[in-house]
Amino acid sequence: MEMQGEKNISKHLVRKQDSIQSKFIKPSKATREDQLGKLICYLSIGMIVALVVCILYFITSRGLATFIQNHVGIWQFISGSSWNPGMVDGSGNPQVGALPMIVTSFGVTLLAALLATPFAIAMAVFMTEIAPQRGTKALQAVTELLVGIPSVVYGFIGLSVIVPAVRHLFGGTGFGILSGTLVLFVMILPTVTSLSVDSLRAVPIHYRQASLALGATRWQTIRKVVLKTATPGVLTAIVFGMARAFGEALAVQMVIGNAVLMPHSLVSPASTLTSQLTTQIGNTVMGTLPNNALWSLALVLLLMSLFFNLTVRFIGNWGKRKYES
Amino acid sequence: MTNVITTDNVRISYGDHEALHGINLNFQENQITALIGPSGCGKSTYLRSLNRMNDLIPNTTVTGEIRFRNNDIYSNSTDVVDLRKKIGMLFQQPNPFPLSVYENVAYGLKLSGVVNKRMLDERVEISLKQAAIWDEVKDSLNKNALSFSGGQQQRICMARVLAVQPEVILMDEPTSALDPISSAKIEETLMSIHDQFTIIIVTHNMQQAARISDKTAFLLNGDLVEFDQTEKMFINPKMDATSDYLNGKFG
C-alpha cells in the first residue's frame, strides 16, 4: 500500500513536471501573435518592394526601347531640339530631341521655386517666430486649403485668370513658362511653407534665448540664429517643392501651351516633360517609336525624382555634420 | 558701495498664479550674490525678471519696481535690447550656437556693429581667456562649439557673455548640468572676474554659494526669507527656516 502511494506521488510529480516543461517548450499565445505580426509586416513590405521594382523595371525597359530597338542615340535624345517622333528628318533619323521639354521643365521648376521660397520663408517665420498662436492658426488653415485644392482646379484658374492676364501684360498668347511658373508657385507654396515651418520649429528654444539674452533684437535672432540653423531644413523644403513642381502635369499642361518648341521667351508656348506625356500618351500605339519616346520622357522624370531624393539626403547629412556635433 | 540693481516689492504672476510675493533686494557693484532656495521657490523667475527674459513667457505680469542704475527697467522707455547688453545671462544648460567657437564669442560683438577683424580677434581672445577656456580652444577656434564637452561649452558661453562686456551677469544654475571638475573651473572663473562684474547666481549647491558669494539671499515659496553676508548667514542664520534649509532638513 505504502509503495503504491509513493508511486502515485512520483507519477503525479512527473506529470506536473511534464506540464511545466511543455508550457515552456510550446510557444505562448503572445509569441504566436508576435510572429504573426512580423509575418504580416514582412509580407506587406515584400509586396510593396515588388511593386516598386516592377514599376522601375517597366519604365526603364520601355524607356530604353527608344535607344535599343529604335536605335536613337542617347545624345541625340538629350540634345536634339526637334520633337516629332512619327516623322523622320532630312537624313532619315527620327525626330526625338527632348531638349525643349527638359529645358522647359527645369525652367518652370526653378522659377517657381525661386518665386515661392521668399514667400514660404516669410510665412514660416511669421508662423513660428512672430505670431506663433494667431499666425499659425490663420496660415495653417490657408496652407492646408491650398494643398487640398485639386490640380485641375489650379489649372482651370490658371487658364481663365493667369493666361489672359499674362497675355494682356506681356503680349503673345499668354500660354508659356511664365503662366506655368505662376500656377506652380501657388501649388508648391504650401509644401515649402509647411516643411520650412517644421524646420524652424525644430530649432531649439535655447538658441533663441541665448541670442536675445546677448542683446539681439528679435529680427537679428531670426536672421542670424534661427534661419541659419534651419538652413538645411529650409533647403530640403525647397527641393521637395521643386520635386513637386517638376512632377506636376495637369495644371501645367493647361497653361503652358503644349508646343514642343525651344522656349525663346517666358511667354512663348512650350511643353514640359509631364505635359507632353499627358497630352500624347493616348495618341500613340504601344511598341511604336512615338510611344517608346514618351516612355523615355517618363524615364527622364524618374531619374530626376531620384536626383531630387538624393539631393534631399545629401542636404540632410550635410546639415547634421554642420549643426550637430 | 553703490547699488547696481535695486528691486522693490517685486511680484511676478504666471496667469493667476503668483510666483513671487514682493521681493526687496539690492545688488551691489562688483559683488557676487547667491540666490538659494528649494526648487520652485521662484529664484529663477526672479532672476529672469532682472533682464526681462520673462517677457518671452506669455501671460507673465511683473509689478513692483526693478531699477538698474536707477532706471526703471520695466518703464516703456527702456530699450530691452540695450538692457540685455548690459545685463548678460548664463543659462543652466550650456547653449552655444551651432557655430564655430569664434562665431559664438563674436556673436554679441557683431550685433553691436563691431566689424573690425583685429578688434574682434582681440575681444574674442580676451573673453576666452577670462572664461579660462582659451588654452583648450585656441587651436580650434573654427571648430563647431557643440563638439566640445559640456563644461567647455559652458565656458564658451561664459566667454560669449563676457565679450559683450556687460555690467551685470545673471547666472541660472550655471554648473548644475556639469561634472564637479567643470563646475570648479566655472567657479574659478567667477572668482577671477568678480572684481569687474556684478554677478547674481542662482544655485542649488549650498557649498557653492558659501564658496563664491559675498552675499546670499534665501527664498522660500515666493518670499525672501533672509538676505545677508554669506558668512553670517551660513554660520549664524537669523531665521529658523534658513537654518533648517542650510542644514538639509528640507529642500
XYZ file of C-alpha atoms in Angstrom, chain B residues 77-224:
148
model
C 11.100 103.966 -22.481
C 13.559 101.197 -21.596
C 15.327 99.683 -24.574
C 15.188 95.967 -23.750
C 17.867 95.119 -26.305
C 20.246 97.612 -24.769
C 19.340 96.446 -21.269
C 20.252 92.871 -22.113
C 23.609 94.004 -23.430
C 24.328 95.479 -20.020
C 22.803 92.623 -18.048
C 24.046 89.377 -19.572
C 22.859 85.906 -18.747
C 24.346 82.446 -18.441
C 21.870 79.580 -18.564
C 21.594 76.261 -16.797
C 22.183 74.168 -19.900
C 25.240 75.103 -21.935
C 23.659 76.601 -25.047
C 26.299 77.577 -27.590
C 25.019 78.249 -31.090
C 25.831 75.516 -33.600
C 28.535 77.773 -34.999
C 32.278 77.878 -34.553
C 33.761 78.854 -31.197
C 34.887 82.129 -32.722
C 31.460 82.921 -34.171
C 29.849 82.153 -30.835
C 32.034 84.532 -28.875
C 31.952 87.212 -31.554
C 28.158 86.976 -31.888
C 27.275 89.732 -29.428
C 30.044 91.986 -30.692
C 28.887 91.678 -34.273
C 25.371 92.556 -33.150
C 26.750 95.745 -31.670
C 28.239 96.576 -35.038
C 31.884 95.687 -34.434
C 33.256 94.743 -37.842
C 36.967 95.422 -37.421
C 38.593 91.996 -37.699
C 41.502 92.815 -35.425
C 39.245 94.217 -32.738
C 37.013 91.140 -32.942
C 40.003 88.806 -32.713
C 41.287 90.674 -29.715
C 37.971 90.699 -27.852
C 37.378 87.027 -28.597
C 40.786 86.109 -27.238
C 40.410 88.231 -24.088
C 36.966 86.841 -23.396
C 38.044 83.249 -23.884
C 40.980 83.864 -21.567
C 38.725 85.435 -18.949
C 36.499 82.385 -19.129
C 39.584 80.148 -18.680
C 38.922 78.221 -21.882
C 41.471 79.840 -24.207
C 44.117 77.141 -23.825
C 41.639 74.434 -24.699
C 40.154 76.083 -27.798
C 42.853 78.361 -29.187
C 43.860 75.820 -31.845
C 40.297 75.031 -32.852
C 38.521 78.369 -32.935
C 36.847 77.360 -36.179
C 35.529 74.105 -34.797
C 31.829 73.774 -34.040
C 31.241 74.772 -30.423
C 28.905 71.809 -29.999
C 31.783 69.396 -30.469
C 33.264 70.333 -27.088
C 32.351 68.813 -23.730
C 29.535 70.231 -21.607
C 31.912 72.007 -19.252
C 33.867 73.510 -22.129
C 30.642 74.571 -23.818
C 29.522 76.352 -20.669
C 32.815 78.256 -20.509
C 32.453 79.162 -24.191
C 29.003 80.508 -23.318
C 30.624 82.385 -20.454
C 33.130 83.915 -22.872
C 30.257 84.797 -25.191
C 28.601 86.745 -22.367
C 31.848 88.403 -21.266
C 32.650 89.522 -24.814
C 29.678 91.904 -24.758
C 31.184 93.481 -21.629
C 28.028 93.589 -19.561
C 27.925 95.252 -16.172
C 25.872 92.533 -14.559
C 25.901 88.803 -15.269
C 22.915 86.710 -14.251
C 23.575 83.008 -13.846
C 20.808 80.466 -13.614
C 22.348 77.378 -12.006
C 25.293 77.506 -14.393
C 27.003 74.401 -13.021
C 24.088 72.111 -12.237
C 24.464 70.284 -15.552
C 28.229 69.928 -15.190
C 30.594 67.485 -13.524
C 32.481 68.595 -10.377
C 35.721 69.414 -12.203
C 33.994 71.569 -14.796
C 31.989 73.226 -12.019
C 35.195 74.041 -10.189
C 36.574 75.675 -13.337
C 33.473 77.811 -13.707
C 33.769 78.829 -10.055
C 37.431 79.760 -10.552
C 36.402 81.885 -13.488
C 33.797 83.621 -11.367
C 36.309 84.353 -8.660
C 38.781 85.786 -11.157
C 36.282 88.143 -12.828
C 34.179 89.174 -9.865
C 36.040 92.417 -9.287
C 34.947 93.592 -12.756
C 31.357 92.416 -12.870
C 28.322 92.311 -10.645
C 27.233 88.710 -10.523
C 23.921 87.263 -9.409
C 23.902 83.493 -9.314
C 21.056 81.090 -8.665
C 22.366 77.854 -7.246
C 21.095 74.644 -5.711
C 24.524 73.889 -4.378
C 24.856 75.495 -0.945
C 28.561 74.763 -0.735
C 28.939 76.636 -3.988
C 27.068 79.617 -2.575
C 29.251 79.503 0.525
C 32.452 79.257 -1.506
C 31.953 82.020 -4.005
C 29.348 84.551 -2.918
C 29.694 87.718 -0.924
C 26.023 87.858 -0.069
C 23.304 85.279 -0.059
C 19.547 85.589 -0.353
C 17.339 82.710 0.749
C 13.968 82.439 -0.960
C 11.156 80.150 0.071
C 7.762 79.754 -1.604
C 8.000 83.106 -3.351
C 9.126 85.065 -0.304
C 12.504 86.411 0.613
